[in-house]
Tab-separated table of C-alpha atoms in Angstrom:
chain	number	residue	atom	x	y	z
B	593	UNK	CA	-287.615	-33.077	75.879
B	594	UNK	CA	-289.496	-35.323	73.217
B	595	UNK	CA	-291.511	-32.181	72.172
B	596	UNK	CA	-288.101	-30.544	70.484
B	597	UNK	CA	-288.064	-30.716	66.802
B	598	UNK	CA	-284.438	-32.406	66.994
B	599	UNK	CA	-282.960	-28.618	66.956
B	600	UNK	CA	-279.046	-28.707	65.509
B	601	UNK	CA	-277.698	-28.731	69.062
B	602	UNK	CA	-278.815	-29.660	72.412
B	603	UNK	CA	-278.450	-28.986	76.123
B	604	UNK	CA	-278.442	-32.027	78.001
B	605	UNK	CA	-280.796	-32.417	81.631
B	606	UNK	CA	-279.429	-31.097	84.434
B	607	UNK	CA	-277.237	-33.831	86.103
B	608	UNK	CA	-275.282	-34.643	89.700
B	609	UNK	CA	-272.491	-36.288	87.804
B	610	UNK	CA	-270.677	-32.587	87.608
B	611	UNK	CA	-271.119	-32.218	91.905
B	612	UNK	CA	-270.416	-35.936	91.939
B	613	UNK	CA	-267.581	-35.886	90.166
B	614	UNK	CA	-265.919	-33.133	92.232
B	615	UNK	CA	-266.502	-34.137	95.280
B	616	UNK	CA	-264.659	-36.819	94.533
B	617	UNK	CA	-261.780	-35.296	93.403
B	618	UNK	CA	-261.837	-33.342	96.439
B	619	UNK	CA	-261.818	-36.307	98.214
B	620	UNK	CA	-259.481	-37.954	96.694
B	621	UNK	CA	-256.819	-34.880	97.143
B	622	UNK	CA	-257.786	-34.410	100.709
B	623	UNK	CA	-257.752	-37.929	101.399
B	624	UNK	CA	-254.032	-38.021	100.134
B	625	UNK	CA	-252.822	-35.529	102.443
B	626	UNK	CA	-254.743	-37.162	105.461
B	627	UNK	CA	-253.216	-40.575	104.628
B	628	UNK	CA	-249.870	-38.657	105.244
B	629	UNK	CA	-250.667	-37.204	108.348
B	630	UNK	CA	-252.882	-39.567	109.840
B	631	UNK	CA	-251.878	-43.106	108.450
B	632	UNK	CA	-255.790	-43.357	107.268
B	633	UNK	CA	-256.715	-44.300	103.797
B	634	UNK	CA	-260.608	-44.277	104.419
B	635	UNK	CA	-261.046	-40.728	103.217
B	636	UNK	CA	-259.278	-41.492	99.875
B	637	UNK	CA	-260.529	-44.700	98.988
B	638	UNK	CA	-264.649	-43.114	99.356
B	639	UNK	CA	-263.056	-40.906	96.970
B	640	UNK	CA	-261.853	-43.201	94.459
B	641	UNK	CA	-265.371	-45.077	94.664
B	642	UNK	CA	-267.212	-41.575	94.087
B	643	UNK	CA	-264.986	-41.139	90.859
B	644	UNK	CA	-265.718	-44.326	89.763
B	645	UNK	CA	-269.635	-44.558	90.270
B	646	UNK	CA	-269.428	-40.461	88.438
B	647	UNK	CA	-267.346	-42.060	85.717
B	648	UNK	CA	-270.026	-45.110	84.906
B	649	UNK	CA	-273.015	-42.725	85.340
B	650	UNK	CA	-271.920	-39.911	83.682
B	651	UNK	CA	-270.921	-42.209	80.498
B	652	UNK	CA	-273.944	-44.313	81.185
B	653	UNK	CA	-275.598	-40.699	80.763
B	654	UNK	CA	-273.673	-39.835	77.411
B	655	UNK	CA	-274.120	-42.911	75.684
B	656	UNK	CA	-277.818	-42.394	76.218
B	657	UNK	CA	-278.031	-39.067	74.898
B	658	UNK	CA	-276.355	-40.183	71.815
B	659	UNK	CA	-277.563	-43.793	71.039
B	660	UNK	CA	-280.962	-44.118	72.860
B	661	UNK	CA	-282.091	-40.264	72.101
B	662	UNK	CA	-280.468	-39.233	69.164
B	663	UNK	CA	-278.589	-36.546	70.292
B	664	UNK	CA	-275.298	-36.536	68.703
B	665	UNK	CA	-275.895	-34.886	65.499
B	666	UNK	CA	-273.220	-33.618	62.907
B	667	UNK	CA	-272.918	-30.701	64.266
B	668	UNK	CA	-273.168	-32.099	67.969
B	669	UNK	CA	-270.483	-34.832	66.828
B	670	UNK	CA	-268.337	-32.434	65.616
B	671	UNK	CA	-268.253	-30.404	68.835
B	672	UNK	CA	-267.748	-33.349	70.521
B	673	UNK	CA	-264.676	-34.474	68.231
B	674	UNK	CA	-263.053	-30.963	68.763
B	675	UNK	CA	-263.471	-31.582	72.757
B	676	UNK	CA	-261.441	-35.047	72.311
B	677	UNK	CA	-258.718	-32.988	69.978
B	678	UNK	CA	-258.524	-30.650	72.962
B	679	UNK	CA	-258.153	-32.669	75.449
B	680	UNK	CA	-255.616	-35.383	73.421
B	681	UNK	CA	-253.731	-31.812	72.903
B	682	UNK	CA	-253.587	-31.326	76.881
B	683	UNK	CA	-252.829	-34.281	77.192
B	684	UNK	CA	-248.980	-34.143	74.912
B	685	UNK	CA	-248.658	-31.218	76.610
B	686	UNK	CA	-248.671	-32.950	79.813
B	687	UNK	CA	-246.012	-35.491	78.747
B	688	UNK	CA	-243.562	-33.158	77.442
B	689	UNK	CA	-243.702	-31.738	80.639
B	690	UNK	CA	-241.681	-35.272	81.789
B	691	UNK	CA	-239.825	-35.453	78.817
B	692	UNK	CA	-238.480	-31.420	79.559
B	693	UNK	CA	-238.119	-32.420	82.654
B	694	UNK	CA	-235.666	-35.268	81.848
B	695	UNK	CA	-234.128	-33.618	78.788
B	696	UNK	CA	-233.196	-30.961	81.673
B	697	UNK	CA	-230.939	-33.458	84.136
B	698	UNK	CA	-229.626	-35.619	81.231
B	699	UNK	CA	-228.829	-32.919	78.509
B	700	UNK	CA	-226.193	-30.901	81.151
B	701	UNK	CA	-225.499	-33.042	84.143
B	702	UNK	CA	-224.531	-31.987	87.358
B	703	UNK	CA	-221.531	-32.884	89.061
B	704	UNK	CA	-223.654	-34.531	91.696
B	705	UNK	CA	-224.674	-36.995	89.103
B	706	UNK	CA	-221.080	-37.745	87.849
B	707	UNK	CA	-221.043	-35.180	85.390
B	708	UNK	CA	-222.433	-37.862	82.938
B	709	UNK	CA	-225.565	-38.944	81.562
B	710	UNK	CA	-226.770	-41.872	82.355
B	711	UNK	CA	-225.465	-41.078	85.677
B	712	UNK	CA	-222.907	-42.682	88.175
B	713	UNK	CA	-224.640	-45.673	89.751
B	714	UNK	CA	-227.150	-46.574	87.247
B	715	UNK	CA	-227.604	-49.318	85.208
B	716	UNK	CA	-229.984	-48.939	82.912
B	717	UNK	CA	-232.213	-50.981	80.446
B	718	UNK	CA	-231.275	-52.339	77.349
B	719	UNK	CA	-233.581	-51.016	74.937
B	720	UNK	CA	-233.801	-53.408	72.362
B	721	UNK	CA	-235.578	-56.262	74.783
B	722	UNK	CA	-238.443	-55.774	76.897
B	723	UNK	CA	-238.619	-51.950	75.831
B	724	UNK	CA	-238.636	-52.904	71.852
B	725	UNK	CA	-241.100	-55.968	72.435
B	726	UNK	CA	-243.145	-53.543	74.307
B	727	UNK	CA	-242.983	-50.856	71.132
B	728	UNK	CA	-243.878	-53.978	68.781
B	729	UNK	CA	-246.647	-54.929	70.929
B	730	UNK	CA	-248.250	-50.932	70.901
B	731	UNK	CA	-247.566	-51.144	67.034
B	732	UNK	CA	-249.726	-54.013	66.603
B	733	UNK	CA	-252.505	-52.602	68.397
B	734	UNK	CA	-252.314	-49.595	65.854
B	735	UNK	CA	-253.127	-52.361	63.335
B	736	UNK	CA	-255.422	-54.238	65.150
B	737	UNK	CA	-257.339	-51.197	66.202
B	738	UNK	CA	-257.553	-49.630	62.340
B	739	UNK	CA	-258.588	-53.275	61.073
B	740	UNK	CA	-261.334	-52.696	63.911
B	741	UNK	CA	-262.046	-49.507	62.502
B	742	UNK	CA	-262.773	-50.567	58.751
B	743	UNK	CA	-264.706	-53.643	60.332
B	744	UNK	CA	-267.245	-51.216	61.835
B	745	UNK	CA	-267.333	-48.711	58.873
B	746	UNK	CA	-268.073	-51.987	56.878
B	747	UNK	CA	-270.580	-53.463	58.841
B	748	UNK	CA	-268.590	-56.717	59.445
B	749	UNK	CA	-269.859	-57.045	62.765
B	750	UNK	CA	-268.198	-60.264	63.969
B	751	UNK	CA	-264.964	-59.045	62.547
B	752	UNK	CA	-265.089	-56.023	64.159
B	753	UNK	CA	-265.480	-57.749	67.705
B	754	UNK	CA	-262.730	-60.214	66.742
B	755	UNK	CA	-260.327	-57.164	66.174
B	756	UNK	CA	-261.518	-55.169	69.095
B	757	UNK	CA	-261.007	-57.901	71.435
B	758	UNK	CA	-257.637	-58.653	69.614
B	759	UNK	CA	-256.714	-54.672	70.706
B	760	UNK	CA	-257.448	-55.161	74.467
B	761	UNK	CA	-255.481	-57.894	74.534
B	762	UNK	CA	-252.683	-56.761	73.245
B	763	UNK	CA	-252.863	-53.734	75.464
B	764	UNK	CA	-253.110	-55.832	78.626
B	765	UNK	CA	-250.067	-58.128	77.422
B	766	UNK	CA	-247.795	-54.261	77.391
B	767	UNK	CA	-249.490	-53.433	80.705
B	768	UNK	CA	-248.126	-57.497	82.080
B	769	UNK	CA	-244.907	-56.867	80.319
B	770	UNK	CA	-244.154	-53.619	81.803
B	771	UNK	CA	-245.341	-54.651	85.505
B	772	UNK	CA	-242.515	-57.245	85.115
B	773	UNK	CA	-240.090	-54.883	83.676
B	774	UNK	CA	-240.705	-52.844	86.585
B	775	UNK	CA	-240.288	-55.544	88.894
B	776	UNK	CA	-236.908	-56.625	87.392
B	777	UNK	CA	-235.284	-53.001	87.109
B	778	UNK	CA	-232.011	-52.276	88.326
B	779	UNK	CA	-232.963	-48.891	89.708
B	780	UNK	CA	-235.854	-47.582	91.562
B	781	UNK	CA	-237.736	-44.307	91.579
B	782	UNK	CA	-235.357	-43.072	94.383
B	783	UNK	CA	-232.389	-43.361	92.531
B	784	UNK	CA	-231.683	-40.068	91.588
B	785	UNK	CA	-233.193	-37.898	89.171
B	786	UNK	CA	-232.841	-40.709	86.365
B	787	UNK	CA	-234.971	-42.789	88.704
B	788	UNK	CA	-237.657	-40.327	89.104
B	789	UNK	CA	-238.015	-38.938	85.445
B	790	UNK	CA	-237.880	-42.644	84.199
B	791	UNK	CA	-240.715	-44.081	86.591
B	792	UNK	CA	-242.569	-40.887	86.715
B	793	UNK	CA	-242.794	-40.754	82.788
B	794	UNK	CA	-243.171	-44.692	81.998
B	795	UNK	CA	-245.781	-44.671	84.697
B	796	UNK	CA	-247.835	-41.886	83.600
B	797	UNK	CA	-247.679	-43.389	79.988
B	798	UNK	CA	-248.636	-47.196	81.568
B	799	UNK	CA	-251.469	-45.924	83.388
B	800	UNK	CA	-252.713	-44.130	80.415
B	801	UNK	CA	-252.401	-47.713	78.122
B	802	UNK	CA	-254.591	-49.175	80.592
B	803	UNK	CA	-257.231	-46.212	80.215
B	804	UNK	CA	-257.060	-46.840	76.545
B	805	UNK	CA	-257.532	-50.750	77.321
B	806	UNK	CA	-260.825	-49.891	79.412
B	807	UNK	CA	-262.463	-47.184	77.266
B	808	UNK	CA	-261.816	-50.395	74.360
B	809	UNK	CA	-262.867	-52.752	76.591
B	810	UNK	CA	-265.865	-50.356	76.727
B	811	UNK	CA	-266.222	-49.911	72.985
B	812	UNK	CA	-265.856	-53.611	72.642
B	813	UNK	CA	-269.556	-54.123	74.955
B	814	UNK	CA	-271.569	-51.274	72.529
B	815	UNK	CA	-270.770	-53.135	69.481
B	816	UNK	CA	-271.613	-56.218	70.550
B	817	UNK	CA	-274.838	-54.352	71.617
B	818	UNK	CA	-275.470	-52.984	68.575
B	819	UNK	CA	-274.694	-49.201	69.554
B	820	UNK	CA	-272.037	-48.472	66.692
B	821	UNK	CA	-273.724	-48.200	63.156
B	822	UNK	CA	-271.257	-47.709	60.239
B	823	UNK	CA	-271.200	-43.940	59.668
B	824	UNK	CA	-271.726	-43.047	63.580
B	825	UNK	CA	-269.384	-44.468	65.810
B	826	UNK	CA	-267.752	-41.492	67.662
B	827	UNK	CA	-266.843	-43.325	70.635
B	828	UNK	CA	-264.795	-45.672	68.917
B	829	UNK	CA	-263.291	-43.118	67.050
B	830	UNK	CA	-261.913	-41.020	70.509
B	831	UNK	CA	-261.097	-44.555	72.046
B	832	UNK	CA	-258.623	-45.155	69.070
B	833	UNK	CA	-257.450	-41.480	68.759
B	834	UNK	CA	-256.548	-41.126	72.744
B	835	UNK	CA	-255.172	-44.999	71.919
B	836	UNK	CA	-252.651	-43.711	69.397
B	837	UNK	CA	-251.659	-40.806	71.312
B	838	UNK	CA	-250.529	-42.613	73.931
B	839	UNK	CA	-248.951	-44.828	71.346
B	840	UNK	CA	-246.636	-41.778	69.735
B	841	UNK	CA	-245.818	-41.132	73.566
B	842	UNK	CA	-244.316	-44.413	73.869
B	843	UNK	CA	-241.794	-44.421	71.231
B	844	UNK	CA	-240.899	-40.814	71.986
B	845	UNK	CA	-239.873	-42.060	75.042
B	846	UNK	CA	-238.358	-45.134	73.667
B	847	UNK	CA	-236.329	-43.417	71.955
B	848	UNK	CA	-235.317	-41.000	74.812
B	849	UNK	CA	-235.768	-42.382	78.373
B	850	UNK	CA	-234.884	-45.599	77.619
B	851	UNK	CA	-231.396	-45.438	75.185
B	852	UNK	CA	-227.590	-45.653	76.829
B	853	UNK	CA	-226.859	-41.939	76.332
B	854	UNK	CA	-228.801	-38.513	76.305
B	855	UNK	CA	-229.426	-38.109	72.674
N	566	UNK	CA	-277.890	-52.072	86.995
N	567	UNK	CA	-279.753	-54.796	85.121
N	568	UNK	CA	-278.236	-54.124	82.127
N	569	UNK	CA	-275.190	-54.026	83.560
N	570	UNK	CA	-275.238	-57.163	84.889
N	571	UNK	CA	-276.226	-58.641	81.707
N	572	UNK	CA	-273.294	-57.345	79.907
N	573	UNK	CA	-270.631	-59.464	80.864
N	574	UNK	CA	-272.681	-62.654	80.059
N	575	UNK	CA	-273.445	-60.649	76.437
N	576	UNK	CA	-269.925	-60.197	76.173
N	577	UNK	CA	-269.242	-63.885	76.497
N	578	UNK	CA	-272.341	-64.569	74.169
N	579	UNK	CA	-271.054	-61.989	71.794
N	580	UNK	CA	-267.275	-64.195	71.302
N	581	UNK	CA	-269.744	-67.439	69.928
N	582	UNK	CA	-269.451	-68.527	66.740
N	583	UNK	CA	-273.093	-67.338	66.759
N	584	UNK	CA	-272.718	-64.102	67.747
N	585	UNK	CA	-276.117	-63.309	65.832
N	586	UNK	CA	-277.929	-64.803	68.784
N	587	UNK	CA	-277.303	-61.670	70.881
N	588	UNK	CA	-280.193	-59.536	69.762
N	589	UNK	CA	-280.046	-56.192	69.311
N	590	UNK	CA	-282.050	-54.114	71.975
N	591	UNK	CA	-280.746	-51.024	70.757
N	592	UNK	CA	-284.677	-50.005	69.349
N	593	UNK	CA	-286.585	-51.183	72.677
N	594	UNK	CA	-283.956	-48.655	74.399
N	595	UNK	CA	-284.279	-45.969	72.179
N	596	UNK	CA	-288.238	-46.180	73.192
N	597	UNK	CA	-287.650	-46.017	76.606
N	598	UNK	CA	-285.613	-43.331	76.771
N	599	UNK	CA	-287.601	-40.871	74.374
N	600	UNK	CA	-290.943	-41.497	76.149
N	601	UNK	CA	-292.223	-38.419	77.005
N	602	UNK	CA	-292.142	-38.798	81.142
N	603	UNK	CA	-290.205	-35.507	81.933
N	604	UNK	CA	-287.667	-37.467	83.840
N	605	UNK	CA	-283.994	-36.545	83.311
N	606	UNK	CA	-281.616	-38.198	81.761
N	607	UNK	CA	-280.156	-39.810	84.778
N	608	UNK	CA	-282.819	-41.423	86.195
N	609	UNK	CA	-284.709	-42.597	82.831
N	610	UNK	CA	-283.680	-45.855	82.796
N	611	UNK	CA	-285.740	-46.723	85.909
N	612	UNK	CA	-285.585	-47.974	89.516
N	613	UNK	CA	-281.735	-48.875	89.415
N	614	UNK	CA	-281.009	-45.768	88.370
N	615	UNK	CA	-282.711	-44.006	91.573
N	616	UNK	CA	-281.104	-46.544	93.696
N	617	UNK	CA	-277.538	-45.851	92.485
N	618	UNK	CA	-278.553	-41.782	92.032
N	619	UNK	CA	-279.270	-42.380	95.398
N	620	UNK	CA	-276.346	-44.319	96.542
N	621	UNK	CA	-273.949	-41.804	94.877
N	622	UNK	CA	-275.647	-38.799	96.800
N	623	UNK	CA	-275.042	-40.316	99.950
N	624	UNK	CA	-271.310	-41.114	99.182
N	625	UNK	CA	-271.135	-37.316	98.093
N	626	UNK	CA	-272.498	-35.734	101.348
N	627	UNK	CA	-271.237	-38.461	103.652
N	628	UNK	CA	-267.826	-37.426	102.282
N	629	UNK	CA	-267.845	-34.153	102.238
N	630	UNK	CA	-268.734	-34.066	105.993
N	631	UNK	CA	-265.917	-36.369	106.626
N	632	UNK	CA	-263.729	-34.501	104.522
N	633	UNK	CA	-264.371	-31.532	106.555
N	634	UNK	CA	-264.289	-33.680	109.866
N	635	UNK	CA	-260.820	-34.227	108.740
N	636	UNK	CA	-259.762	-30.551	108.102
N	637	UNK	CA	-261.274	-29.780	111.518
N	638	UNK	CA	-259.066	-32.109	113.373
N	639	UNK	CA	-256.036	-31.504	111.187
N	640	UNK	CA	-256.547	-28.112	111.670
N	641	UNK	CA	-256.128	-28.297	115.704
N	642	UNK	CA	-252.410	-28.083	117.459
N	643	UNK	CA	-250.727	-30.863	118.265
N	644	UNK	CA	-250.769	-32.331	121.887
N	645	UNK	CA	-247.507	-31.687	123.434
N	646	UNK	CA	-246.370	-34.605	125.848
């Protein structure tokens, strides 16, 4: 591979991660329905290690192409960088599918529901406490995360780190707040078709805070080993774009899951 | 493997008020990993890297048998009493 005059782009080894990777999710999948059946949870939990050791190696794999071999240049970057766009893209798409979804019961409700929106039965959340602490708390890691960002493009290493670390945190202190919000909710995901578009859609969103928190927490490791230089630090750069994403998510649904009435 | 299990004790080094003592192995990688040896990507980093190649192969084969153990027997009729 050495012998390559560093050619514009490149085509990386041949690699398990791919087989690895779907196995798992086969496993995984399978492993669901046999829980269901079969009251066994063996099948998906060999799964959910397979993803997980195809996740580390297969980023292990990247960050060696790019750091330790040089890879990742402009052009390569830039391929990369429309990949992330793509799948960010996918990614809204995938929430507004929740969002239609509860636009659709709220906007015109059934009889069955009390003809009303929120329905019959339900009390929901005041917005403007844990919800609106929890909005403040994904704002500030939108500033803590740029300040990261001109920290690296700087140079200002221990800055950088300080910010960065600063960003996690505040991500795990949503991810706490919402567990107990959870916890303390007058209504389940069985209540109803409010329950189920409110848990489904919050969930999805929480779960995808604490995949921003760990490909930070991530970040956060490379640049304390030296792997981000100022004018080449891609991986950053997805970590906070998918990170903000998920941040416009939240006060879309702020704004519509979690107010008195259907807007 | 190694380097992974140095990183969370880097991490804590790296929060210091001396953060400059962590050194930056970034060149000594990038040596390692562009000698000339043929060997893929994967499995460049050495010996841990076979072992949890390794490891990971197993898991995938292992589980695709069971997974297919488990379609077998979901697949026959149920016992009546």
């Amino acid at each position: 591979m050495a012998h390559q005059a560093h050619a514009m782009l490149y085509s990386v080894d041949p690699s398990p991660s791919p087989l690895t990777g779907a196995v798992a999710a086969l496993l995984m999948t399978s492993g669901l329905a046999i829980s269901m059946h079969f009251h066994t949870t063996t099948l998906m939990s060999l799964g959910l290690v397979l993803l997980l050791l195809t996740m580390y190696q297969s980023s292990r794999d990247i960050i060696r192409e790019g750091t330790f071999q040089g890879h990742h240049t402009p052009p390569v970057q830039k391929g990369l960088r429309y990949g992330m766009i793509l799948f960010i893209t996918s990614e809204v798409f995938f929430f507004l599918g929740f969002f239609s979804a509860f636009y659709h019961s709220s906007l015109a409700p059934t009889p069955e529901l009390g003809g009303c929106s929120p329905p019959t039965g339900i009390t929901t959340l005041n917005p403007f406490e844990v919800p609106l602490l929890n909005t403040a708390v994904l704002l500030a890691s939108g500033v803590t995360v740029t300040s990261a960002h001109h920290s690296i493009m700087e140079g200002q290493r221990k800055q950088a780190i300080q910010s960065l670390t600063l960003t996690i945190l505040l991500g795990f202190y949503f991810t706490a707040l919402q567990a107990m919000e959870y916890y303390e909710a007058p209504f389940t995901i069985a209540d109803g078709v409010y329950g189920s578009t409110f848990f489904v859609a919050t969930g999805f969103h929480g779960l995808h805070v604490i995949i921003g928190s760990t490909f930070f927490a991530i970040c956060l490791l490379r640049q304390a080993q030296y792997h981000f230089t100022s004018d080449h630090h891609f991986g950053f750069e997805a970590a906070a774009s998918y990170s903000h994403s998920c941040l416009m998510s939240y006060d879309s649904s702020f704004t519509s899951l979690f107010t008195d009435e259907a807007s | 493997m190694n380097r992974l299990l140095n990183l969370p004790v880097a991490a804590v080094r790296a929060f210091s008020s001396s953060s400059r003592t962590l050194k930056n192995k970034v060149p000594e990688a990038q040596k390692l990993f562009q000698e000339d040896n043929g060997l893929p990507v994967h499995i460049k980093g050495g010996t841990s890297d076979v072992l949890l190649y390794r490891a990971t192969m197993l898991l995938t084969v292992a589980g695709t048998c069971y997974s297919i153990y488990w379609l077998l027997v979901a697949s026959m009729p149920k016992k009546k009493q």
